[in-house]
Tab-separated table of C-alpha atoms and ligand atoms in Angstrom:
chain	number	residue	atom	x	y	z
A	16	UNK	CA	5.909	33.888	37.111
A	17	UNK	CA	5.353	32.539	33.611
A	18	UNK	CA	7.886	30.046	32.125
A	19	UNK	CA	10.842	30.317	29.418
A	20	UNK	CA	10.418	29.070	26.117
A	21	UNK	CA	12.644	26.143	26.978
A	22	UNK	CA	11.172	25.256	30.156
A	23	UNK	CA	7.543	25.141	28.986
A	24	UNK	CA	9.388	23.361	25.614
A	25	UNK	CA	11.175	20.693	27.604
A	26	UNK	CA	8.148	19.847	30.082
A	27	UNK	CA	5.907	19.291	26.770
A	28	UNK	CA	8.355	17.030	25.157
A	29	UNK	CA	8.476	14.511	28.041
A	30	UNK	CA	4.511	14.852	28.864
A	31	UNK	CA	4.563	13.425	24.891
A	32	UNK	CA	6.700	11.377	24.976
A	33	UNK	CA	5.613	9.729	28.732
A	34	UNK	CA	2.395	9.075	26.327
A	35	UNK	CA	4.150	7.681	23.114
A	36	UNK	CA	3.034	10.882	21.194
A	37	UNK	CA	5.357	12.644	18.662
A	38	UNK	CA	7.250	15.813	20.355
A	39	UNK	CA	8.435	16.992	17.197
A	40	UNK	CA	4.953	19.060	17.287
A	41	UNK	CA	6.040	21.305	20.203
A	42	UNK	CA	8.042	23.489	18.101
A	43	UNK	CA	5.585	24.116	16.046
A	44	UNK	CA	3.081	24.728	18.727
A	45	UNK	CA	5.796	27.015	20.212
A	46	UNK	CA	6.387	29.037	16.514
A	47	UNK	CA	2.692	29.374	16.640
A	48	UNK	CA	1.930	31.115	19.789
A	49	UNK	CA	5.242	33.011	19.908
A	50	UNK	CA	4.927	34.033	16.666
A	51	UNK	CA	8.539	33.396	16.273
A	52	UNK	CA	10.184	31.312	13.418
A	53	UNK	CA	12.459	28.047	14.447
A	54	UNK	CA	15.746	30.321	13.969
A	55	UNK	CA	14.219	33.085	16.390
A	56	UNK	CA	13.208	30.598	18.872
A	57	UNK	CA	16.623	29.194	19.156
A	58	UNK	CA	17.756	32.244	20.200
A	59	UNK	CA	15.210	33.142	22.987
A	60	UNK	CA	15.049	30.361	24.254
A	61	UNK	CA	15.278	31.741	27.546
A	62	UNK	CA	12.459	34.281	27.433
A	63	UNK	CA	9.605	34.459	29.370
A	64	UNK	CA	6.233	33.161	27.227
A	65	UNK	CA	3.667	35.820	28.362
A	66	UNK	CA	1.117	34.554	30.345
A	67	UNK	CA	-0.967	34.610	27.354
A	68	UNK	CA	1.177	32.890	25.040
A	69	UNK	CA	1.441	30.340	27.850
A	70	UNK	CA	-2.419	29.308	28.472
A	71	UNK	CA	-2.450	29.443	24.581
A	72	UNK	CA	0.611	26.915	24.819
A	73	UNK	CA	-0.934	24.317	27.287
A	74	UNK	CA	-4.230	24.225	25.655
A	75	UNK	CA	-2.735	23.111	22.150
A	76	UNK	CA	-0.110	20.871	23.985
A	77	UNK	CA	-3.305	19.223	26.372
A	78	UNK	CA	-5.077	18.869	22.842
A	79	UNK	CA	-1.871	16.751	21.439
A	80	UNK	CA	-1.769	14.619	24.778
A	81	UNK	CA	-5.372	13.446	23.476
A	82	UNK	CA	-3.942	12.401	20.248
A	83	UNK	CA	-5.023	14.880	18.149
A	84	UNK	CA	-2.872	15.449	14.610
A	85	UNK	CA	-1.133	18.617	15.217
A	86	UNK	CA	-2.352	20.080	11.682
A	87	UNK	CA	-5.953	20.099	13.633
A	88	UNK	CA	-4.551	21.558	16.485
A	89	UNK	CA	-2.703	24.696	14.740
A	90	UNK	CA	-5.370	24.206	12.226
A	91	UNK	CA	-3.242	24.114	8.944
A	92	UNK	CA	-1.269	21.884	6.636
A	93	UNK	CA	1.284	22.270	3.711
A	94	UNK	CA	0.070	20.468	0.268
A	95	UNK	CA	2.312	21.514	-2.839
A	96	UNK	CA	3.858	24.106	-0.971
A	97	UNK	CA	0.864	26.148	0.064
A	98	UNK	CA	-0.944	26.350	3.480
A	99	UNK	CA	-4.550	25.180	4.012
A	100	UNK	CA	-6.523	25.897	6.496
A	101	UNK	CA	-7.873	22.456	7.721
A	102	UNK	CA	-10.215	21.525	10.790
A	103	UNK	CA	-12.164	18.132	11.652
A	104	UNK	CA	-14.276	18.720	9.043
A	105	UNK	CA	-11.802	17.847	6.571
A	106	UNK	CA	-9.288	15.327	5.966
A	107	UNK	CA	-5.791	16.783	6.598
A	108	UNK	CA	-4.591	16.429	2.632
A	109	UNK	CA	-2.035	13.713	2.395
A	110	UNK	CA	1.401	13.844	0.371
A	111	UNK	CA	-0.048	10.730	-1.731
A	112	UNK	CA	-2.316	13.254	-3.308
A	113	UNK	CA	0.274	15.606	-4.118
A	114	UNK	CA	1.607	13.445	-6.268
A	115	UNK	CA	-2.305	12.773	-7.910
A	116	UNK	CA	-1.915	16.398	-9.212
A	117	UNK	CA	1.611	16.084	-10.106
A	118	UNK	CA	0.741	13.475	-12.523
A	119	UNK	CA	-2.132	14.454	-13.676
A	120	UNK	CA	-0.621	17.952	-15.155
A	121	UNK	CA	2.019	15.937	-16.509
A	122	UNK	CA	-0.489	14.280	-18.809
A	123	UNK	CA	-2.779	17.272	-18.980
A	124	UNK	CA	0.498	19.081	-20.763
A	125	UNK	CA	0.633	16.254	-23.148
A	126	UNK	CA	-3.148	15.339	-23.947
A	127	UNK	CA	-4.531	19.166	-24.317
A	128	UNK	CA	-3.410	21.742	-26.822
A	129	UNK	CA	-5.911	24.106	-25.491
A	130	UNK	CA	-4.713	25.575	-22.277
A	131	UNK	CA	-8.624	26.743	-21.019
A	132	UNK	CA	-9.360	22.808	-19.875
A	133	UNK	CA	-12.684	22.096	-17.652
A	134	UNK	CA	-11.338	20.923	-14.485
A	135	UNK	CA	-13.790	18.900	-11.696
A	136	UNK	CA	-12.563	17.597	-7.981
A	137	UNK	CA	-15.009	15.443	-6.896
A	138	UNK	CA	-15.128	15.176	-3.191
A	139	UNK	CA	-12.659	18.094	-2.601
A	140	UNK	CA	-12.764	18.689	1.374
A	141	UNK	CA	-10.042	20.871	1.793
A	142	UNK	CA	-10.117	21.943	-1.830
A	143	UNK	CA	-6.308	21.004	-1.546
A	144	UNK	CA	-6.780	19.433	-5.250
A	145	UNK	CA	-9.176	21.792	-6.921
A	146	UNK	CA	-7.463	24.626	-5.454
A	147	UNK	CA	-3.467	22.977	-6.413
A	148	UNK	CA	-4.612	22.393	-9.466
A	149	UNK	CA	-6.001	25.950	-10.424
A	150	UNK	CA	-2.901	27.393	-8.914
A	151	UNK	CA	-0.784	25.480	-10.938
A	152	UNK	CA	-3.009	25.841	-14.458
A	153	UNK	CA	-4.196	29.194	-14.262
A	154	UNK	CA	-6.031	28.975	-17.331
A	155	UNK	CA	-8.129	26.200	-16.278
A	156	UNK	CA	-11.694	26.342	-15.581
A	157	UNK	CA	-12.298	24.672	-12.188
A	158	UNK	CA	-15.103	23.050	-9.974
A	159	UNK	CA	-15.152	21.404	-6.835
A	160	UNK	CA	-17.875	19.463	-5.060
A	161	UNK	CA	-18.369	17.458	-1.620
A	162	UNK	CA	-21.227	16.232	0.241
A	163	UNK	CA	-20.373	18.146	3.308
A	164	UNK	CA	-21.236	21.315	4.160
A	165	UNK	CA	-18.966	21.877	6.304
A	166	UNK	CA	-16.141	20.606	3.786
A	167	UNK	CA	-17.109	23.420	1.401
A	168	UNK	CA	-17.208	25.716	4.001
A	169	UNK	CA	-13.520	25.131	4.686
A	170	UNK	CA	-12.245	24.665	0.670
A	171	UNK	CA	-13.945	28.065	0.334
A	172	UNK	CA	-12.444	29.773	2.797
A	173	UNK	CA	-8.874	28.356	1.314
A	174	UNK	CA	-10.126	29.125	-2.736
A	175	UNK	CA	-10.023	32.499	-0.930
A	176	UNK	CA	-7.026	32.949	1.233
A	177	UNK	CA	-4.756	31.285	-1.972
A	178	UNK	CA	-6.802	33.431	-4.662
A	179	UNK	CA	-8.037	30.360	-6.657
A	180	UNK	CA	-11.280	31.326	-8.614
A	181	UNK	CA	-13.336	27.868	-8.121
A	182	UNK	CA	-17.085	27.363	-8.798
A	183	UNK	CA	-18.320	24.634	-5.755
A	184	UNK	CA	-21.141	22.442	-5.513
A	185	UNK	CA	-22.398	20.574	-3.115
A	186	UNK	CA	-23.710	17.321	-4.087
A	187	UNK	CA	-23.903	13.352	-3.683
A	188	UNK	CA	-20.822	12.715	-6.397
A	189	UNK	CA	-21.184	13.655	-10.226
A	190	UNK	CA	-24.885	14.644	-9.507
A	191	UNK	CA	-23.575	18.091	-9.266
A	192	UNK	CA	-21.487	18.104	-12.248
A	193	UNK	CA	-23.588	16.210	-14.732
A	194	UNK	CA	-24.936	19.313	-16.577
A	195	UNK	CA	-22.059	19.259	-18.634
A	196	UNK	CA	-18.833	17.409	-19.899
A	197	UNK	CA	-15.641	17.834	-18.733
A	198	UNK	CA	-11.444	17.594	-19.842
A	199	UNK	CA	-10.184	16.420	-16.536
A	200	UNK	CA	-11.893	15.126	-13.667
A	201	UNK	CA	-9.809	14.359	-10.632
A	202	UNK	CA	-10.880	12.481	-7.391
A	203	UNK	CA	-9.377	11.387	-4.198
A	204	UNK	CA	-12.749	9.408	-2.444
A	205	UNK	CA	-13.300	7.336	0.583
A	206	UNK	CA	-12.106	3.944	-0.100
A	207	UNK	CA	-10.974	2.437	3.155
A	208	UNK	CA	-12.862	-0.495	3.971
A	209	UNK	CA	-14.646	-0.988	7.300
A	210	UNK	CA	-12.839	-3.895	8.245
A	211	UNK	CA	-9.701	-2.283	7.558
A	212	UNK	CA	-10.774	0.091	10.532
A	213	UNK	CA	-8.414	-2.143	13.051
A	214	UNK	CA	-5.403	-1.809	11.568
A	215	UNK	CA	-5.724	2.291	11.349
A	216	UNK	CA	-3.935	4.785	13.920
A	217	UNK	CA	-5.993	5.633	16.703
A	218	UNK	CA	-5.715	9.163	16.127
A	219	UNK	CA	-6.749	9.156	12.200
A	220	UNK	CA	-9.474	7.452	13.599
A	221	UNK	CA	-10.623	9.424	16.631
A	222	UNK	CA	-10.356	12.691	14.845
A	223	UNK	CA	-10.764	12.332	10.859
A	224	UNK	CA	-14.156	12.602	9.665
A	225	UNK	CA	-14.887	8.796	8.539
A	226	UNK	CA	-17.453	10.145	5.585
A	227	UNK	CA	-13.885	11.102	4.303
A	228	UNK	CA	-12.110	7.653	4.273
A	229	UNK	CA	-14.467	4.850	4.452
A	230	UNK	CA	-16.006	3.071	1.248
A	231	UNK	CA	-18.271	0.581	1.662
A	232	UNK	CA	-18.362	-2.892	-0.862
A	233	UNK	CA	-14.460	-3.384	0.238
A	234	UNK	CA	-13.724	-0.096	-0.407
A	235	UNK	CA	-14.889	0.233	-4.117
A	236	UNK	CA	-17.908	1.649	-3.803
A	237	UNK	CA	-16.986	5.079	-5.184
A	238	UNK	CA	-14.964	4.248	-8.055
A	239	UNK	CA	-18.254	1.772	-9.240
A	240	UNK	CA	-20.054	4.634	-9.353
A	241	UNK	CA	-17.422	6.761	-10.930
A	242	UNK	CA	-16.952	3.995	-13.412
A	243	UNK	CA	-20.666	4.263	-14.195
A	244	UNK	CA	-21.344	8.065	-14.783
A	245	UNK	CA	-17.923	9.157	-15.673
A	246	UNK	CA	-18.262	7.987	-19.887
A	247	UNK	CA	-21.033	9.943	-20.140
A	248	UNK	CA	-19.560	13.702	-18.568
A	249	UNK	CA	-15.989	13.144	-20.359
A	250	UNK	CA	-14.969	15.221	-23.317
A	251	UNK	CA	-12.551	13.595	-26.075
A	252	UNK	CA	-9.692	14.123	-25.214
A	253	UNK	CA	-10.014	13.404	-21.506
A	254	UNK	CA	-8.125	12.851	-17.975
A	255	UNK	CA	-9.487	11.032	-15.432
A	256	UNK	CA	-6.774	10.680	-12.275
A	257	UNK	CA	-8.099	8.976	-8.883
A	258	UNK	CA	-6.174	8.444	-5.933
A	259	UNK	CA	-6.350	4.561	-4.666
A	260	UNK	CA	-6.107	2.178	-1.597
A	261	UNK	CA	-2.755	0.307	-2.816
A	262	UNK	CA	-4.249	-2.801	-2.413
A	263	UNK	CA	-7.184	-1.925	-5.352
A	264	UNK	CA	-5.028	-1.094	-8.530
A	265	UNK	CA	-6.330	-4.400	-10.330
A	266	UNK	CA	-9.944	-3.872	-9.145
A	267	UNK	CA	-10.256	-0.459	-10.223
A	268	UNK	CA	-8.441	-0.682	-13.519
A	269	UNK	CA	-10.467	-3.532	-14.426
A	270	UNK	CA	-13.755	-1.154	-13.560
A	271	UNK	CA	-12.214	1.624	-15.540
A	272	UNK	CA	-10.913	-0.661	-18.668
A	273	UNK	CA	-14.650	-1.703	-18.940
A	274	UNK	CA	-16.174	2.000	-18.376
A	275	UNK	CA	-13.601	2.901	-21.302
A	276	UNK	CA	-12.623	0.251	-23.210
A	277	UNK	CA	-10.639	2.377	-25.898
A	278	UNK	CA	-8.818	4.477	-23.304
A	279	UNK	CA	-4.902	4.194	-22.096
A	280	UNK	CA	-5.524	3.001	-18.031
A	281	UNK	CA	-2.593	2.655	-15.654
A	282	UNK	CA	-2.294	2.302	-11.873
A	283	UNK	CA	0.377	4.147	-10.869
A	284	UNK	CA	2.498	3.604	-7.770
A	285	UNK	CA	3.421	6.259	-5.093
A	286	UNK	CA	7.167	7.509	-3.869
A	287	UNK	CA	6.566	4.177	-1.077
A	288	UNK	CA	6.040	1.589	-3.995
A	289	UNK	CA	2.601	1.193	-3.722
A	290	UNK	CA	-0.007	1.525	-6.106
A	291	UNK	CA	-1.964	4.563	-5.310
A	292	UNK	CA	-2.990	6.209	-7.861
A	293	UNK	CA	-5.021	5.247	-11.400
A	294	UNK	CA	-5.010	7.744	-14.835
A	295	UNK	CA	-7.079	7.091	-17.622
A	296	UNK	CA	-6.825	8.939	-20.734
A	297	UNK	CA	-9.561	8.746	-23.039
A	298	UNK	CA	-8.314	9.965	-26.702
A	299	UNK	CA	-10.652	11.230	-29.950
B	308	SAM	N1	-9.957	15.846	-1.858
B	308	SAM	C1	-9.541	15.974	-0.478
B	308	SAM	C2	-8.105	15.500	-0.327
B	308	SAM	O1	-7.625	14.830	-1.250
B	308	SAM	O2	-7.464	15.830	0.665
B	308	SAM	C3	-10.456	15.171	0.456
B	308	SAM	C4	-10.530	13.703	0.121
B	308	SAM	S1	-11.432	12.737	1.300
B	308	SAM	C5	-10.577	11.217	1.121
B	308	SAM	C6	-12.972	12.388	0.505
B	308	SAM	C7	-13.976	13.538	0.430
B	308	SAM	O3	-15.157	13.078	-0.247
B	308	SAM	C8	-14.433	14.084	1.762
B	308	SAM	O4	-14.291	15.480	1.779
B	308	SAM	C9	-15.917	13.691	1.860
B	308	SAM	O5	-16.733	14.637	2.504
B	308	SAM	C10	-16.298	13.593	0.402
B	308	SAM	N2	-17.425	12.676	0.137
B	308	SAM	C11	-17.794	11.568	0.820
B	308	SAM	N3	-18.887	11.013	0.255
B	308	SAM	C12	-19.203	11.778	-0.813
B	308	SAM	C13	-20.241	11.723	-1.801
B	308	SAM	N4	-21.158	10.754	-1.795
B	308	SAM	N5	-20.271	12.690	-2.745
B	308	SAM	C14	-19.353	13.685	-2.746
B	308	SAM	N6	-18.342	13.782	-1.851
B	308	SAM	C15	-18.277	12.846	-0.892
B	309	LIG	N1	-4.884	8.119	2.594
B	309	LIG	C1	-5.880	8.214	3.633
B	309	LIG	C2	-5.476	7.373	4.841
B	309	LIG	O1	-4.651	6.497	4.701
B	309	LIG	C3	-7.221	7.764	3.105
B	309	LIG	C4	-7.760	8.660	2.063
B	309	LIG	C5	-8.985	8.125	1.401
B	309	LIG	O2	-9.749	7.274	1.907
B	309	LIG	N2	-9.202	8.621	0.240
B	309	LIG	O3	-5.955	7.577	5.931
């Protein structure tokens, strides 16, 4: 005899929460096997899971009791109201970067009259910024890059699914890119700093790939070297928008300030108050 939805629900939530885990995933481990929406689940709530809906439930709820993020475990996440596929190749896209591409079409609207703007995420994972951003600017022309293979593999697979025509590279930062010049270049890199490592949550840090968030020199070491090739890929006008650690605004302005000297810089700070991200619009 296989369980009811509510039993096998109700025996999950305490196994979580006997651990300290959030239980707010079981619904959603619940809508996924069932196939049924919250509102539907309500309302069975006392039918039987098949017994293959139930393996398939215990297996995803015995992955959460290690600590893994649920978005591994179902294997998808919501950025600017799409779904991406995501698995431990890639960092599970954060709602910080949402608001990197919400401010940088802001300023794109203002800074370009042409609408066909060349478009480059550099380190894209996911592709959850390449792929936002072609969504919402159909008309640009968009590349995205990573060092991983395996990153690629995934923001491919999501260019298709969402029907976002990107061009991807892989490559050790601008080296792919630098064959030509560029309206917008957008960038969400590594910059957690090892020592920072102790004060992170065991599960980013058991299951995120760490060639996603650390940085080494403090954290800084990939805006240096964005600083350094950047002025010589950037068109006139140009965007450049880069996500940030929020304790880094004055370090990486100050990099960027001297990389441009004639261009409008600001650190920006995110819906919590702290600076996270850093545009800097380079004019004719
Ligand atoms: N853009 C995605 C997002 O915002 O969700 C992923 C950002 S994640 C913080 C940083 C990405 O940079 C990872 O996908 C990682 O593989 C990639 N990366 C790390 N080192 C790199 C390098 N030297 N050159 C290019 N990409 C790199
Ligand atoms: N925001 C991510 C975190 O706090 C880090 C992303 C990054 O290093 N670019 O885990």
């Amino acid at each position: 005899m296989t369980e009811r939805i509510f039993e096998a629900r109700n025996r999950a939530i305490s196994l979580l929460e006997e651990k300290g885990l959030d239980s707010g995933a079981v619904r959603f481990v619940l809508e996924y096997v069932t196939n049924k929406n919250h509102a539907a689940l309500l309302s069975d709530l006392r039918e039987q899971l098949t017994e293959e809906q139930q393996k398939l439930f215990w297996r995803k709820i015995d992955e959460l009791l290690d600590g893994k993020p649920v978005q591994y475990v179902l294997g998808t996440e919501s950025f600017y109201g799409r779904q991406f596929e995501v698995n431990e190749n890639v960092l599970i896209p954060r709602p910080e970067t949402e608001e990197l591409i919400y401010g940088a079409l802001e300023r794109v609207r203002n800074l370009f009259t042409n609408k066909n703007v060349t478009m480059a995420d550099i380190g894209t994972g996911s592709g959850a910024i390449a792929i936002t951003f072609k969504k919402e600017w159909p008309e640009a022309i968009v590349t995205a890059t990573d060092i991983s293979k395996e990153a690629l593999a995934v923001a491919k697979r999501n260019a298709e699914q969402l029907g976002a025509d990107i061009t991807f590279e892989e490559g050790d930062m601008t080296a792919p890119i630098k064959h030509s010049n560029w309206d917008v270049i957008l960038s969400n890199p590594p910059y957690i700093a090892r020592v920072e490592a102790e004060s992170m949550s065991e599960s980013v840090l058991a299951f995120e790939p760490h060639r996603a968030l650390f940085a080494e020199e403090e954290g800084l070491f990939f805006y240096k070297k964005l600083a350094e090739n950047l002025p010589k890929l950037m068109n006139k006008p140009a965007l450049i928008g880069l996500e940030i650690g929020y304790q880094q605004g004055p370090a990486v302005h100050k990099l960027f300030t001297d990389a441009f000297p004639n261009a409008k810089v600001e650190t920006v700070k995110d819906i919590n108050g702290k600076n996270r991200l850093l545009f800097c619009e380079i004019y004719e």
